[in-house]
mmCIF file of C-alpha atoms in Angstrom:
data_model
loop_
_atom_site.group_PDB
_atom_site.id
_atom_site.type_symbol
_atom_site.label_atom_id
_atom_site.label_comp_id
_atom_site.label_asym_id
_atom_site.label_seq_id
_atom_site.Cartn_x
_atom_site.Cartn_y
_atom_site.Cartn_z
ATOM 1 C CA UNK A 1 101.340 -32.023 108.817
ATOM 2 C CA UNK A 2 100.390 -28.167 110.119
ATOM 3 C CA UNK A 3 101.636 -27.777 113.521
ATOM 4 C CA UNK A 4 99.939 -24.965 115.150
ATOM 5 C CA UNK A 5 101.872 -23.181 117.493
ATOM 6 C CA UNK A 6 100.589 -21.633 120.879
ATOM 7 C CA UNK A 7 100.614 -18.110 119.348
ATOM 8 C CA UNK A 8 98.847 -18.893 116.137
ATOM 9 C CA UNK A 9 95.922 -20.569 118.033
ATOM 10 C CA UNK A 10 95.915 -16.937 120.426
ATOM 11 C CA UNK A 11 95.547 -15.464 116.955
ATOM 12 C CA UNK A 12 92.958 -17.697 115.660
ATOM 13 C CA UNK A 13 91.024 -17.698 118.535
ATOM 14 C CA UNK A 14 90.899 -14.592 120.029
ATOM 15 C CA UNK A 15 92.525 -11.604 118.058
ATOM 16 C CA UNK A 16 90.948 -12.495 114.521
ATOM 17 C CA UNK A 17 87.068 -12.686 116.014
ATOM 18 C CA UNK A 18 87.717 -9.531 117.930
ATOM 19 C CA UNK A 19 88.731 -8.187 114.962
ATOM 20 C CA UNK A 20 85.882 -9.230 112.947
ATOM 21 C CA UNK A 21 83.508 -7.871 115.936
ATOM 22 C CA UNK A 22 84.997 -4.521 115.906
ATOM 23 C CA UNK A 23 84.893 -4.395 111.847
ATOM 24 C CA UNK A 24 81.325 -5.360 112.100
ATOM 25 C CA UNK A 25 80.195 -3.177 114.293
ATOM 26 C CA UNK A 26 82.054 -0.195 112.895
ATOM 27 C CA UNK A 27 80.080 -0.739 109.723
ATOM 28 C CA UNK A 28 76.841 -1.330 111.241
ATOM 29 C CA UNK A 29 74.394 0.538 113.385
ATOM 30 C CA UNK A 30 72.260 3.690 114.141
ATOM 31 C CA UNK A 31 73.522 6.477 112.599
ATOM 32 C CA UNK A 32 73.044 10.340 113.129
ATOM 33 C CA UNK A 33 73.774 11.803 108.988
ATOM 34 C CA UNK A 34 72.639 15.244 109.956
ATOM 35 C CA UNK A 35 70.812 17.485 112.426
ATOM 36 C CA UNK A 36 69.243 21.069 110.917
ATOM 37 C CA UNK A 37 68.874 24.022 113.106
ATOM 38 C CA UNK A 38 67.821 27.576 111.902
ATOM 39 C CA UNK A 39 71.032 29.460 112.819
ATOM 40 C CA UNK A 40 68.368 32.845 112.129
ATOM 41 C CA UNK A 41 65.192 33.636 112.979
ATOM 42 C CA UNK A 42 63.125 36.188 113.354
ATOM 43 C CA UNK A 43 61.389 36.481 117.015
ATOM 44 C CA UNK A 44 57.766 35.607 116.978
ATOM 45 C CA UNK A 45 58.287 32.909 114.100
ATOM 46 C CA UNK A 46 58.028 29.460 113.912
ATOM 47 C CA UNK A 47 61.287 27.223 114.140
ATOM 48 C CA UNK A 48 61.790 23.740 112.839
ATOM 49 C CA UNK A 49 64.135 21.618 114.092
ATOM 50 C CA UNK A 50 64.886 18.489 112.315
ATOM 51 C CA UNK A 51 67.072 15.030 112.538
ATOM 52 C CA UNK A 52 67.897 12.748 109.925
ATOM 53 C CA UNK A 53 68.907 9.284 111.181
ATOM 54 C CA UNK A 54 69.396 5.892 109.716
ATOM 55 C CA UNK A 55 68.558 3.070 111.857
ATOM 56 C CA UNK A 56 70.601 0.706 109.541
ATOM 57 C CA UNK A 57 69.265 -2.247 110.887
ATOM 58 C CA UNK A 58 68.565 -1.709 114.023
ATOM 59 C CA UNK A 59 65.175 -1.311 115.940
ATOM 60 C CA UNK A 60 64.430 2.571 117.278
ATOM 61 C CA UNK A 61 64.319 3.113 120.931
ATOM 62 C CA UNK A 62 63.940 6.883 121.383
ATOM 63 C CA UNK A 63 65.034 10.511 120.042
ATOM 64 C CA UNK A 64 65.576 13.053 122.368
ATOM 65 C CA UNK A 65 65.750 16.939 121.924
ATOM 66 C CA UNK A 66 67.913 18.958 124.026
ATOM 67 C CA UNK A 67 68.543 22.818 124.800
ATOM 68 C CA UNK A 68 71.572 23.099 126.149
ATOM 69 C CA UNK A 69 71.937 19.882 128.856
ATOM 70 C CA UNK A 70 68.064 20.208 129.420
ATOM 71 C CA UNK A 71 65.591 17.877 127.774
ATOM 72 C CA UNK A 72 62.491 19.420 126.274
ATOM 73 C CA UNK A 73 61.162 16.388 123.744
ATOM 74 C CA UNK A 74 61.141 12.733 123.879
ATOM 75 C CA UNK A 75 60.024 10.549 121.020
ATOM 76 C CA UNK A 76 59.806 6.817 122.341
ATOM 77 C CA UNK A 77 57.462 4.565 120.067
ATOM 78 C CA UNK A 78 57.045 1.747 122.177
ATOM 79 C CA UNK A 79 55.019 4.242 124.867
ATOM 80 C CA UNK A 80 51.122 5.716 123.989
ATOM 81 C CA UNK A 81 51.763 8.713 123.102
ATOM 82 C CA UNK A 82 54.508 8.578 121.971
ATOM 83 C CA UNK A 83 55.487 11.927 122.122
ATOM 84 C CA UNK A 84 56.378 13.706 125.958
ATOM 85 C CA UNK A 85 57.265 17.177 125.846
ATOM 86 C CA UNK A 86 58.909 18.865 128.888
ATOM 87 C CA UNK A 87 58.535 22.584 130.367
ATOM 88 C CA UNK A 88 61.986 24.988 129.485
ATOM 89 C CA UNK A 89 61.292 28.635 129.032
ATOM 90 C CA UNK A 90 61.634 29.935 125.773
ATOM 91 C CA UNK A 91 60.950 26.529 124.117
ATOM 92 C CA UNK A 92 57.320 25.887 122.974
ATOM 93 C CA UNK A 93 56.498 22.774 121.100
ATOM 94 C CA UNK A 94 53.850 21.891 118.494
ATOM 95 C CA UNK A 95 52.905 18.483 118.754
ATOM 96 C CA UNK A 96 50.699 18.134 116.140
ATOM 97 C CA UNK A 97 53.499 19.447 114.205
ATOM 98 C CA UNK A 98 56.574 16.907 115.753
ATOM 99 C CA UNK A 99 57.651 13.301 115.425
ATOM 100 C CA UNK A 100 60.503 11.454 115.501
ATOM 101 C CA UNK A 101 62.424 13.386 112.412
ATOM 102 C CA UNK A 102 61.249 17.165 113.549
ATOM 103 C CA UNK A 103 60.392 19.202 116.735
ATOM 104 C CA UNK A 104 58.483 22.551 115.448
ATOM 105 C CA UNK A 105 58.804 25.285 118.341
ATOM 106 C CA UNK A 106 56.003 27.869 117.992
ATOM 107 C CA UNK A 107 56.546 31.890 118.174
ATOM 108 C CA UNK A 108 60.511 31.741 119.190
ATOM 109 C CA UNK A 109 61.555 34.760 121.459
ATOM 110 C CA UNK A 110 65.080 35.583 122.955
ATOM 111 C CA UNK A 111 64.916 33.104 125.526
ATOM 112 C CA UNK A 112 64.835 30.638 122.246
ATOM 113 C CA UNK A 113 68.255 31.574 121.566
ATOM 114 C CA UNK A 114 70.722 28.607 122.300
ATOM 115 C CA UNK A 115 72.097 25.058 121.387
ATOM 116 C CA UNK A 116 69.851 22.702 119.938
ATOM 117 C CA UNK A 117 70.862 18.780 119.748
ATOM 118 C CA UNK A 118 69.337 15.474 118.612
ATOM 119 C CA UNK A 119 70.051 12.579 120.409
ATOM 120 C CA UNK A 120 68.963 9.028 118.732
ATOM 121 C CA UNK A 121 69.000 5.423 120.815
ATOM 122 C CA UNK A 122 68.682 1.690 119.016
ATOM 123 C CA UNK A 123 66.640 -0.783 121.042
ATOM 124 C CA UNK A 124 68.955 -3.961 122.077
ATOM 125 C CA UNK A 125 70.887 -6.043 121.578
ATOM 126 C CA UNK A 126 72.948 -2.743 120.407
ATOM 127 C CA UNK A 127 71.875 0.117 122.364
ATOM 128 C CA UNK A 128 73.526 2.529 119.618
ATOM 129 C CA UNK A 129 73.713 6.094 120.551
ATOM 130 C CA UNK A 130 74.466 8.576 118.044
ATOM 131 C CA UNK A 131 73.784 12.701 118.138
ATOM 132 C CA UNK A 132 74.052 15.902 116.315
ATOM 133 C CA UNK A 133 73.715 19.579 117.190
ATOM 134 C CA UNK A 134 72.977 23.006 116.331
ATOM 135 C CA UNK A 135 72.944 26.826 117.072
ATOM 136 C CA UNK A 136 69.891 28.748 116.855
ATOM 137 C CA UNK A 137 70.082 32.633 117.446
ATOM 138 C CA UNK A 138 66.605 34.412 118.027
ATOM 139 C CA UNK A 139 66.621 38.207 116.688
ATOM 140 C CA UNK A 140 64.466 41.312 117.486
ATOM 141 C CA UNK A 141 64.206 43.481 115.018
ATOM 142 C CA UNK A 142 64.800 47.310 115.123
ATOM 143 C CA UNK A 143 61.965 48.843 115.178
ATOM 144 C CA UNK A 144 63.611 51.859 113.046
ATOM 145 C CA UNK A 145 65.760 52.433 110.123
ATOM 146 C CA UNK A 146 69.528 53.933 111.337
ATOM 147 C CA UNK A 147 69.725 57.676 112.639
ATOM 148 C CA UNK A 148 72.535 60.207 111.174
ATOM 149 C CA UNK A 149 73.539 62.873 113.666
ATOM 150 C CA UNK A 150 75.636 65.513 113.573
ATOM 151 C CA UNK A 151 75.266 65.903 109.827
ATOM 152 C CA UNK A 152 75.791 69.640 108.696
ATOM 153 C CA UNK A 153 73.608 71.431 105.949
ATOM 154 C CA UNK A 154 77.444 72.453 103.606
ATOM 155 C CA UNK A 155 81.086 71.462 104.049
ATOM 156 C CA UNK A 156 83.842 73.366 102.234
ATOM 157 C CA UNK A 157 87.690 71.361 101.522
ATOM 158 C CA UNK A 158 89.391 70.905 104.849
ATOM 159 C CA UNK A 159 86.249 71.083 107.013
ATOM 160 C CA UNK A 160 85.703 68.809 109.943
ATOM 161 C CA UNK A 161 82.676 65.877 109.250
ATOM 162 C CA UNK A 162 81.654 64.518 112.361
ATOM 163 C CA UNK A 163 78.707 62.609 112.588
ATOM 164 C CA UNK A 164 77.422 59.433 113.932
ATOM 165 C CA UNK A 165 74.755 56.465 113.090
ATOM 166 C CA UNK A 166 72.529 54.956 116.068
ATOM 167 C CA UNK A 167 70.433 51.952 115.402
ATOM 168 C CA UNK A 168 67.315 51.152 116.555
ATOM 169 C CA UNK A 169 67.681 48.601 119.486
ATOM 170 C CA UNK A 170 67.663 45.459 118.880
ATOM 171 C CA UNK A 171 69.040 41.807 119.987
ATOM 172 C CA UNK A 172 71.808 41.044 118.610
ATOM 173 C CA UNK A 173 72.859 44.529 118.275
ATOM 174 C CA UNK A 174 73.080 45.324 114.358
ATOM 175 C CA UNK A 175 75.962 45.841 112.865
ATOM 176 C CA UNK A 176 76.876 49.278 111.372
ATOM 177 C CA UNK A 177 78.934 50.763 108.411
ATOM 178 C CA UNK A 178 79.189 54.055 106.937
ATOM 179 C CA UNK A 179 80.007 54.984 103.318
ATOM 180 C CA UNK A 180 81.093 58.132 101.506
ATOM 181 C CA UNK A 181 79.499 58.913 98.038
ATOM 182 C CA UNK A 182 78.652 55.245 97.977
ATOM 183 C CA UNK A 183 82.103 54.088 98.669
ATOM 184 C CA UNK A 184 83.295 52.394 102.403
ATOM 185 C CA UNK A 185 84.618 54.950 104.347
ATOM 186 C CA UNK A 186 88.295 54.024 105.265
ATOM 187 C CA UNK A 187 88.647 52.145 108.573
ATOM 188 C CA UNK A 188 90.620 54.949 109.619
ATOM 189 C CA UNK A 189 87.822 57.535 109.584
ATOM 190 C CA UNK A 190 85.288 54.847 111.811
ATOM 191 C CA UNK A 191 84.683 55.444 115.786
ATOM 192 C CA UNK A 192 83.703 52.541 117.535
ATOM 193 C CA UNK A 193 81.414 52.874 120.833
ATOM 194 C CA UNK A 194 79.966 49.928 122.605
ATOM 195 C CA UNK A 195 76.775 48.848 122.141
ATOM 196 C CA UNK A 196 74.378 50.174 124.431
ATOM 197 C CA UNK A 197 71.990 48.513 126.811
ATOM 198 C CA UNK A 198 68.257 49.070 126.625
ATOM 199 C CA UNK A 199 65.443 47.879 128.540
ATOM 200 C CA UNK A 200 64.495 44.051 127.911
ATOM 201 C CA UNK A 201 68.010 43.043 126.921
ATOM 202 C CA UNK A 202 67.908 44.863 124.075
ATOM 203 C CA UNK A 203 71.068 47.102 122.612
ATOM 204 C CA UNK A 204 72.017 50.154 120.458
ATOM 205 C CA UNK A 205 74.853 50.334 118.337
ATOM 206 C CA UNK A 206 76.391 53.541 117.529
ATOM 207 C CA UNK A 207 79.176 54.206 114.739
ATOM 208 C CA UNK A 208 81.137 57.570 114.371
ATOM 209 C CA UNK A 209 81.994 59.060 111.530
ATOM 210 C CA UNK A 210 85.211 61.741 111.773
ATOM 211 C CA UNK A 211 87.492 62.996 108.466
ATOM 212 C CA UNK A 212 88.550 66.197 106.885
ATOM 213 C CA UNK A 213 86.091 66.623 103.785
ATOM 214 C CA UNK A 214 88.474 66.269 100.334
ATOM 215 C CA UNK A 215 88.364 68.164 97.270
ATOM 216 C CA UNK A 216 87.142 64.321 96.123
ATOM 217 C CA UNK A 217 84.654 64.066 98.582
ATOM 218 C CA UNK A 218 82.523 67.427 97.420
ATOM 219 C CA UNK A 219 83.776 67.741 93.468
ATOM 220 C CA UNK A 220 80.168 66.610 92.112
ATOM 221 C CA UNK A 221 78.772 69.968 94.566
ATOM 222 C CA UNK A 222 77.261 67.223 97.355
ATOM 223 C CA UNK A 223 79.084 65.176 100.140
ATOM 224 C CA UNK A 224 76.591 61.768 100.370
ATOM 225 C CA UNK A 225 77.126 59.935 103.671
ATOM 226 C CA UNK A 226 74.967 56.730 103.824
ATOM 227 C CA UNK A 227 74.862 54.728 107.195
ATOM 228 C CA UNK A 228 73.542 50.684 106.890
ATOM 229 C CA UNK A 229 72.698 48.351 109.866
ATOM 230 C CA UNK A 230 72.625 44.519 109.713
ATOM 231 C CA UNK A 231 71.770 41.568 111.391
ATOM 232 C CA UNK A 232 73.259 38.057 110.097
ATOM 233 C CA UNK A 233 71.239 37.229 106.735
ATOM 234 C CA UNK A 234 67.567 38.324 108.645
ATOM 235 C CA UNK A 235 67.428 42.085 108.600
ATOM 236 C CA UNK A 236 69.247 45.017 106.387
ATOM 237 C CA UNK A 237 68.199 48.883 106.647
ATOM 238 C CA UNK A 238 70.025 52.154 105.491
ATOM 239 C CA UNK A 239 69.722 56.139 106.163
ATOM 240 C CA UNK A 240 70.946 58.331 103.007
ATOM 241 C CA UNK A 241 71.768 62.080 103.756
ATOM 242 C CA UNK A 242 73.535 64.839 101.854
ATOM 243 C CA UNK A 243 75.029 68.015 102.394
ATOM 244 C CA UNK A 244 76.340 70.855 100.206
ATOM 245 C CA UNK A 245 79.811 70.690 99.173
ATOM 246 C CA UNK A 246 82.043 73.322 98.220
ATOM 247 C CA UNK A 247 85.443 73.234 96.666
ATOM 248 C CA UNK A 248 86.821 76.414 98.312
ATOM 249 C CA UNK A 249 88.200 76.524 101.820
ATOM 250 C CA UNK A 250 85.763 77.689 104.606
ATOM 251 C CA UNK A 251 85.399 81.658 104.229
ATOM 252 C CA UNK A 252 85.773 81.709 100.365
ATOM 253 C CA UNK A 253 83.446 82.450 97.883
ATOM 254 C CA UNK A 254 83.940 80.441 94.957
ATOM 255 C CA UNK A 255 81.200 77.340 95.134
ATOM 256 C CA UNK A 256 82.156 73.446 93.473
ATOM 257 C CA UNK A 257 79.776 73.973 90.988
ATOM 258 C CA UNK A 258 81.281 77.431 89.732
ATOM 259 C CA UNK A 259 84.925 77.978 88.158
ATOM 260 C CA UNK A 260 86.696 74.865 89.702
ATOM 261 C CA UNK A 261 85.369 71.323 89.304
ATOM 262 C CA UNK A 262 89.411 69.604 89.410
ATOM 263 C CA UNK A 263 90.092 67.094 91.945
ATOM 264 C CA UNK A 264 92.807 69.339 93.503
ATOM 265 C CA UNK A 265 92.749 72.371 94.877
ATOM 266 C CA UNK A 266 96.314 73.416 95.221
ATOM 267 C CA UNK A 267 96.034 76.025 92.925
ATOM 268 C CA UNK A 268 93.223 78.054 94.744
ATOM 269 C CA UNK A 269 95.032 79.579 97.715
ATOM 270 C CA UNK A 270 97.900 80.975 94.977
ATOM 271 C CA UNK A 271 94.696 82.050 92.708
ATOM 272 C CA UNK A 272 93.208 84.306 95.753
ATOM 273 C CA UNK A 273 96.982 85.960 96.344
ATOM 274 C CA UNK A 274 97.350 86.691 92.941
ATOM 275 C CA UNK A 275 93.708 88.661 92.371
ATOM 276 C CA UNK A 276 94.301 91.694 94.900
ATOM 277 C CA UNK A 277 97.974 91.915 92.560
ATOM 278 C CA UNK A 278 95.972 92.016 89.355
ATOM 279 C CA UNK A 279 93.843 94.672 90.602
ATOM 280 C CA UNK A 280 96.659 96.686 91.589
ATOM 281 C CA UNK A 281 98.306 96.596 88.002
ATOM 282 C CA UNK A 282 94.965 97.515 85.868
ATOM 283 C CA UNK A 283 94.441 100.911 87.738
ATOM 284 C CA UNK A 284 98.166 102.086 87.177
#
């Protein structure tokens, strides 16, 4: 004979059902598997936002939209229509183009910008909630390609290059970098300003260029500085100008494309103090 003790039956009868109720409903239920929001787009586009859910056996009550902690579409089947959209500046929705798996917002601007989530609800006896979010960043695009400033029409070895690149304005403000004969200039050579603001939110990023111009730098008889803005994956632009280069010091005569086309110019100074010698000795 079994004799059941007074902590068995507590098992039995209490722990091993709660158990099984917690097993059950961790396997079971409405289920958010992924929310997509554009993190780009362009301003003046269309945006689709859209939620995949599994109901997994239970009965949909509603999907919600939020920006932010404000709700802008609700998507309740059991009402006619089905569909209510609320007023949030910035956030225009399509109905003919929404249901209960996508919200398309028409002709985005900067007030678009934000944090998008999906929020699904099961009808009882379960009253599942489940959600999922995303991060959608509106962008005005420069009007303009980059400006170079500053940029001289020659540079000889050892002269001073300071020049900078301005971008159009824009929201976010683009970001800049600056290359030398199609290389990246050195970090050490970049000047940083902060971005500047413009009318409508807008801002202008500037990006100074400042280095001593190498024997490297002008040995083909050009220095090549090209400037290039972007924004995330939605907009890239570049400005390409060239100078003159020389491989003499400033005041010298002797051009890169003449007598010396090395890579160092160590030799020239001693070259220059040795011709007035040379000179000397041929009329004796």
């Amino acid at each position: 004979m079994e004799i059941i003790t007074g902590t068995q039956t507590f098992v039995r009868l209490v722990l091993l059902p709660a158990v099984l109720l917690a097993t059950i409903s961790g396997c079971q239920g409405l289920k958010v598997k992924k929310v997509v929001v554009p993190p780009h787009e362009k301003m003046g586009k269309g945006v689709v936002l859209k939620c995949e859910y599994d109901l997994e056996g239970d009965q949909l009550y509603s999907v919600k939209w939020y920006k932010g902690i404000k709700e802008f579409f609700r998507y309740v089947p059991a009402d006619n229509p089905p569909i209510q959209v609320f007023d949030l500046p910035g956030v225009h929705v399509d109905r003919d183009k929404s249901n209960d798996r996508k919200v398309t917002l028409k002709e985005v601007s900067l007030k678009t910008s934000g944090k998008y989530k999906c929020e699904v609800s099961a009808e009882a006896p379960s009253f599942h909630t489940d959600s999922g979010a995303g991060e959608l960043l509106v962008v005005h695009m420069p009007e303009h390609d980059p400006h170079i400033s500053g940029m001289r029409t020659k540079y000889h070895v050892g002269d001073l290059v300071q020049v900078n690149c301005t971008s159009s304005p824009s929201k976010p403000a683009a970001a800049l970098m600056w290359y030398i004969n199609d290389k990246q200039a050195d970090s050490g050579f970049l000047v940083d300003y902060a971005p500047v603001s413009n009318g409508g939110g807008l801002e202008t990023s500037i990006l100074g260029l400042h280095f001593r111009a190498r024997m490297t730098h002008l040995r083909h008889g050009h220095l090549k500085l090209r400037c290039s803005a972007t924004i995330a994956a939605v907009y890239y632009r570049e400005k390409t100008i060239f100078a003159r280069g020389f491989l003499t010091h400033n005041g010298d005569v002797l051009e890169s494309r003449g007598i010396f086309s090395g890579s160092d110019g160590r030799g020239l100074t001693g070259l220059w103090v040795l011709a007035p010698l040379v000179g000397v000795l041929l009329l004796r």
